[in-house]
Short mmCIF file of C-alpha atoms in Angstrom, two decimals:
data_model
loop_
_atom_site.label_atom_id
_atom_site.label_comp_id
_atom_site.label_asym_id
_atom_site.label_seq_id
_atom_site.Cartn_x
_atom_site.Cartn_y
_atom_site.Cartn_z
CA MET A 1 68.74 -29.55 11.91
CA SER A 2 68.00 -28.11 15.37
CA THR A 3 71.63 -27.64 16.49
CA ARG A 4 74.69 -26.36 14.65
CA HIS A 5 78.22 -25.26 15.35
CA ALA A 6 78.23 -21.47 14.80
CA PRO A 7 81.24 -19.84 16.50
CA ASP A 8 80.59 -16.66 14.52
CA LEU A 9 77.41 -16.14 16.55
CA VAL A 10 79.21 -16.21 19.92
CA SER A 11 79.45 -12.61 21.13
CA ASP A 12 82.21 -11.12 23.25
CA GLU A 13 79.56 -10.41 25.89
CA LEU A 14 78.47 -14.05 26.11
CA LEU A 15 82.08 -15.15 26.41
CA ASP A 16 82.72 -12.56 29.11
CA LEU A 17 79.66 -13.63 31.13
CA THR A 18 80.55 -17.31 30.84
CA ARG A 19 84.14 -16.86 31.98
CA ARG A 20 83.15 -14.49 34.80
CA LEU A 21 80.71 -16.99 36.26
CA GLY A 22 83.16 -19.84 35.76
CA ALA A 23 85.94 -18.22 37.83
CA PRO A 24 86.95 -20.80 40.48
CA GLU A 25 87.05 -18.28 43.33
CA ARG A 26 83.32 -17.58 42.88
CA ASP A 27 82.34 -21.20 43.61
CA LEU A 28 79.42 -21.09 41.18
CA VAL A 29 80.49 -24.09 39.09
CA ILE A 30 83.27 -26.65 38.83
CA LEU A 31 84.40 -28.88 35.97
CA ALA A 32 81.81 -28.70 33.16
CA GLU A 33 78.92 -27.59 35.39
CA GLY A 34 76.61 -24.75 34.41
CA ASN A 35 75.77 -23.05 31.15
CA THR A 36 75.02 -19.65 29.67
CA SER A 37 73.11 -18.55 26.61
CA GLU A 38 72.27 -15.56 24.45
CA LEU A 39 69.24 -15.08 22.23
CA VAL A 40 70.39 -14.30 18.68
CA GLY A 41 67.52 -13.90 16.25
CA ASP A 42 65.59 -17.17 16.08
CA GLU A 43 68.39 -19.15 17.72
CA ILE A 44 69.85 -19.56 21.18
CA VAL A 45 73.63 -19.70 21.45
CA VAL A 46 74.25 -22.00 24.43
CA LYS A 47 77.27 -23.65 26.02
CA ALA A 48 78.03 -27.06 24.60
CA SER A 49 77.95 -30.24 26.64
CA GLY A 50 81.20 -30.99 28.45
CA ALA A 51 82.68 -27.52 27.98
CA SER A 52 84.14 -25.59 30.92
CA MET A 53 82.71 -22.16 31.66
CA ARG A 54 86.04 -20.97 33.03
CA ASP A 55 87.92 -21.86 29.84
CA ALA A 56 85.15 -21.15 27.33
CA ASP A 57 85.98 -19.94 23.83
CA ARG A 58 83.88 -19.65 20.70
CA SER A 59 84.17 -23.37 20.03
CA SER A 60 82.50 -24.05 23.41
CA PHE A 61 79.01 -23.13 22.17
CA ALA A 62 76.28 -24.41 19.89
CA ALA A 63 73.39 -22.61 18.21
CA VAL A 64 69.97 -24.23 18.64
CA ASP A 65 66.70 -23.60 16.85
CA LEU A 66 64.38 -22.01 19.42
CA ALA A 67 61.10 -22.87 17.71
CA ALA A 68 61.99 -26.53 17.13
CA LEU A 69 62.98 -27.14 20.75
CA ALA A 70 60.02 -25.13 22.08
CA ASP A 71 57.74 -27.36 20.02
CA LEU A 72 59.38 -30.40 21.62
CA ILE A 73 58.66 -29.03 25.10
CA ASP A 74 55.01 -28.47 24.22
CA ASP A 75 54.58 -31.80 22.40
CA PRO A 76 53.41 -34.41 24.95
CA SER A 77 54.52 -37.20 22.61
CA GLY A 78 58.12 -35.94 22.48
CA ASP A 79 60.68 -38.02 24.36
CA GLN A 80 64.25 -37.85 25.61
CA GLU A 81 65.59 -39.73 22.58
CA GLN A 82 64.18 -37.06 20.28
CA LEU A 83 65.79 -34.39 22.43
CA THR A 84 69.16 -36.15 22.32
CA ARG A 85 69.04 -36.19 18.52
CA ALA A 86 67.94 -32.55 18.40
CA LEU A 87 70.84 -31.40 20.56
CA GLU A 88 73.45 -33.00 18.29
CA GLU A 89 74.76 -31.08 15.31
CA ASP A 90 73.86 -33.70 12.74
CA GLY A 91 72.06 -36.35 14.80
CA ARG A 92 75.04 -38.70 14.62
CA GLY A 93 77.09 -37.64 17.65
CA SER A 94 79.14 -34.93 15.93
CA THR A 95 81.79 -32.79 17.59
CA VAL A 96 79.30 -30.28 19.00
CA ARG A 97 76.33 -31.08 21.19
CA ALA A 98 74.29 -28.56 23.11
CA SER A 99 73.99 -29.03 26.87
CA ILE A 100 71.15 -31.22 28.13
CA GLU A 101 70.14 -28.17 30.19
CA THR A 102 69.47 -26.24 26.97
CA MET A 103 65.77 -26.78 27.65
CA VAL A 104 66.03 -24.42 30.63
CA HIS A 105 67.25 -21.71 28.27
CA VAL A 106 64.54 -22.56 25.74
CA ALA A 107 61.79 -22.44 28.38
CA VAL A 108 62.78 -18.89 29.37
CA ARG A 109 62.61 -17.71 25.74
CA MET A 110 59.17 -19.30 25.37
CA VAL A 111 57.82 -16.51 27.60
CA SER A 112 60.35 -13.72 27.09
CA SER A 113 62.77 -12.44 24.47
CA VAL A 114 65.32 -11.78 27.20
CA ARG A 115 68.88 -11.72 25.91
CA PHE A 116 70.94 -13.58 28.54
CA VAL A 117 70.32 -16.61 30.75
CA ALA A 118 72.94 -18.00 33.15
CA HIS A 119 72.56 -21.33 34.96
CA THR A 120 75.00 -22.18 37.77
CA HIS A 121 75.25 -24.39 40.87
CA PRO A 122 76.53 -22.12 43.71
CA THR A 123 77.37 -24.10 46.84
CA PRO A 124 75.61 -21.88 49.45
CA VAL A 125 72.41 -21.69 47.40
CA LEU A 126 72.46 -25.39 46.64
CA ALA A 127 72.86 -26.08 50.36
CA LEU A 128 69.46 -24.46 50.89
CA LEU A 129 67.91 -25.99 47.78
CA ALA A 130 68.95 -29.46 48.97
CA SER A 131 67.47 -28.87 52.43
CA VAL A 132 64.00 -29.24 53.93
CA ARG A 133 63.67 -25.45 53.48
CA SER A 134 64.11 -25.59 49.71
CA GLU A 135 60.64 -24.34 48.75
CA THR A 136 60.44 -21.59 51.37
CA ALA A 137 64.06 -20.44 51.81
CA PHE A 138 63.70 -17.52 49.37
CA ALA A 139 59.95 -17.04 49.69
CA GLU A 140 60.40 -13.75 51.57
CA PRO A 141 63.16 -11.15 51.04
CA VAL A 142 65.40 -10.47 54.01
CA TYR A 143 66.98 -7.14 52.98
CA SER A 144 66.17 -4.36 50.52
CA ASP A 145 69.07 -4.71 48.07
CA GLU A 146 68.25 -8.38 47.69
CA LEU A 147 64.66 -7.46 46.87
CA MET A 148 65.77 -4.92 44.25
CA VAL A 149 68.14 -7.31 42.47
CA LEU A 150 66.26 -10.59 42.82
CA GLY A 151 62.66 -9.39 42.86
CA ARG A 152 60.28 -12.31 43.41
CA PRO A 153 62.28 -15.52 42.88
CA LEU A 154 60.54 -18.54 41.39
CA HIS A 155 61.08 -21.95 42.96
CA VAL A 156 60.82 -25.00 40.68
CA PRO A 157 60.90 -28.47 42.31
CA TYR A 158 63.50 -30.97 41.18
CA ALA A 159 62.99 -32.55 37.77
CA GLU A 160 65.36 -34.60 35.65
CA PRO A 161 67.40 -32.36 33.28
CA GLY A 162 66.13 -32.54 29.72
CA LEU A 163 62.48 -32.65 28.73
CA PRO A 164 61.06 -33.23 32.25
CA LEU A 165 62.78 -30.12 33.61
CA GLY A 166 62.08 -28.10 30.46
CA ARG A 167 58.36 -28.83 30.62
CA LEU A 168 58.01 -28.16 34.34
CA PHE A 169 60.11 -25.01 34.09
CA ALA A 170 58.07 -23.66 31.17
CA ARG A 171 54.81 -24.28 33.02
CA ARG A 172 56.03 -22.59 36.22
CA LEU A 173 57.38 -19.60 34.27
CA ARG A 174 54.02 -19.10 32.56
CA GLU A 175 52.24 -19.28 35.92
CA HIS A 176 54.65 -16.75 37.44
CA LEU A 177 54.17 -14.38 34.51
CA ASP A 178 50.39 -14.68 34.78
CA GLU A 179 50.47 -14.00 38.52
CA TRP A 180 53.01 -11.17 38.71
CA GLY A 181 53.13 -9.72 35.20
CA GLU A 182 56.90 -10.14 34.93
CA VAL A 183 59.55 -12.74 34.28
CA PRO A 184 61.46 -13.69 37.45
CA SER A 185 65.05 -12.46 37.66
CA LEU A 186 66.04 -15.56 39.63
CA VAL A 187 64.75 -19.12 39.36
CA LEU A 188 65.68 -21.60 42.08
CA LEU A 189 65.80 -25.22 40.93
CA GLY A 190 65.27 -27.63 43.80
CA ASN A 191 68.28 -29.92 44.43
CA HIS A 192 69.93 -28.42 41.36
CA GLY A 193 70.97 -24.74 41.12
CA ILE A 194 69.93 -21.29 39.95
CA VAL A 195 68.94 -19.52 36.74
CA ALA A 196 69.67 -15.80 36.35
CA ILE A 197 67.61 -14.00 33.69
CA SER A 198 68.60 -10.56 32.39
CA GLN A 199 68.88 -8.33 29.36
CA SER A 200 72.54 -7.62 30.16
CA VAL A 201 75.73 -9.39 31.19
CA GLU A 202 75.96 -7.09 34.21
CA GLY A 203 72.44 -8.03 35.27
CA ALA A 204 72.97 -11.78 34.96
CA ASP A 205 76.23 -11.48 36.89
CA ALA A 206 74.65 -9.33 39.63
CA ILE A 207 71.67 -11.66 40.04
CA SER A 208 73.98 -14.66 40.38
CA ALA A 209 76.17 -12.86 42.93
CA MET A 210 73.21 -11.60 44.95
CA ALA A 211 71.69 -15.09 45.05
CA VAL A 212 74.91 -16.35 46.64
CA LYS A 213 75.05 -13.53 49.20
CA SER A 214 71.37 -14.03 50.02
CA ALA A 215 71.95 -17.73 50.62
CA ARG A 216 74.85 -16.97 52.95
CA VAL A 217 72.72 -14.46 54.85
CA ARG A 218 70.01 -17.07 55.32
CA LEU A 219 72.43 -19.76 56.40
CA GLY A 220 73.89 -17.33 58.96
CA ALA A 221 70.44 -16.32 60.19
CA LEU A 222 69.51 -19.96 60.67
CA GLN A 223 72.62 -20.43 62.80
CA ALA A 224 71.59 -17.40 64.85
CA GLY A 225 68.16 -18.81 65.57
CA GLY A 226 66.06 -18.32 62.44
CA ILE A 227 65.24 -16.15 59.43
CA ARG A 228 63.21 -12.94 59.85
CA GLY A 229 62.09 -11.49 56.51
CA LEU A 230 61.14 -7.94 55.58
CA GLY A 231 57.43 -8.71 55.72
CA GLU A 232 54.67 -8.28 53.14
CA ASP A 233 54.03 -4.58 53.88
CA ALA A 234 57.64 -3.58 53.27
CA THR A 235 57.87 -5.74 50.16
CA THR A 236 54.69 -4.27 48.67
CA HIS A 237 55.88 -0.73 49.42
CA TYR A 238 59.19 -1.28 47.62
CA PHE A 239 57.51 -2.67 44.52
CA ALA A 240 55.18 0.36 44.42
CA ARG A 241 58.09 2.84 44.27
CA SER A 242 58.95 4.16 40.80
CA ASP A 243 62.66 4.49 41.56
CA PHE A 244 62.73 0.86 42.69
CA ALA A 245 60.99 -0.26 39.48
CA ASP A 246 63.41 1.76 37.34
CA ARG A 247 66.45 0.21 39.00
CA ARG A 248 65.04 -3.28 38.56
CA ALA A 249 64.14 -2.66 34.92
CA ALA A 250 67.69 -1.52 34.19
CA LEU A 251 69.14 -4.65 35.76
CA SER A 252 66.93 -7.58 34.92
CA ALA A 253 64.10 -9.01 32.86
CA THR A 254 61.10 -7.29 34.40
CA ALA A 255 57.64 -6.68 32.99
CA GLU A 256 59.00 -4.14 30.50
CA ALA A 257 61.33 -6.79 29.07
CA ALA A 258 58.82 -9.64 28.99
CA GLN A 259 57.79 -10.04 25.38
CA LEU A 260 56.04 -13.25 24.41
CA GLN A 261 57.89 -15.09 21.67
CA GLU A 262 55.60 -15.38 18.66
CA GLY A 263 55.05 -18.95 17.71
CA THR A 264 56.71 -20.41 20.83
CA ALA A 265 54.46 -19.42 23.73
CA SER A 266 51.10 -21.06 24.23
#
């Protein structure tokens, strides 16, 4: 059984993060959009399908077997029907079913033992991710606090939620880790939303909030004539500063937090 109902595994911190991000005034999600997760041993506790983040309680989550779902991502013969069965508590459409976007949360833990992952659909960010500027909108930081909180965001082109997105996401995460030596704090999903990755509730919340502010800044800059970024020299200088690295490490899943999951990464 890959999925089970385990309300005893749902921490106060995961509940707090989920409800924070689901607050209507933040415009990160509506209805049953979005999902959060926490790594607990060999399982991921993730929001169940159809549950509201704003009104989440311990019954709003499912526990999924990380290794089993990671194997499904890496198995080229695996299909969506197998995933559907794996995300149901007993394979027969029981009362709890993990979100179809669980594979996003699994893909992150295939490269890092990071504790929290938060996936939302903020309107200002999605406006950019649904535009012709989707791939380049966040390619260059535009102010220093953004750079500290978000680091080097990863852009992943649109893929259908489920196995297609899980596989593409896992591949892009591995490539990012190979290139930069750290897990991205923010992943931008084309025509879809964002993924905040952090060891703490505060970090996941801050990354989500900064992504929204950064999108608004860019949309305003475009109205004023265009976006002017910090430039490569300034960006490189910030990343070379020890105080900058310490602040990022305390907030998000940086190189110090990136630990390959034994038996799940390839």
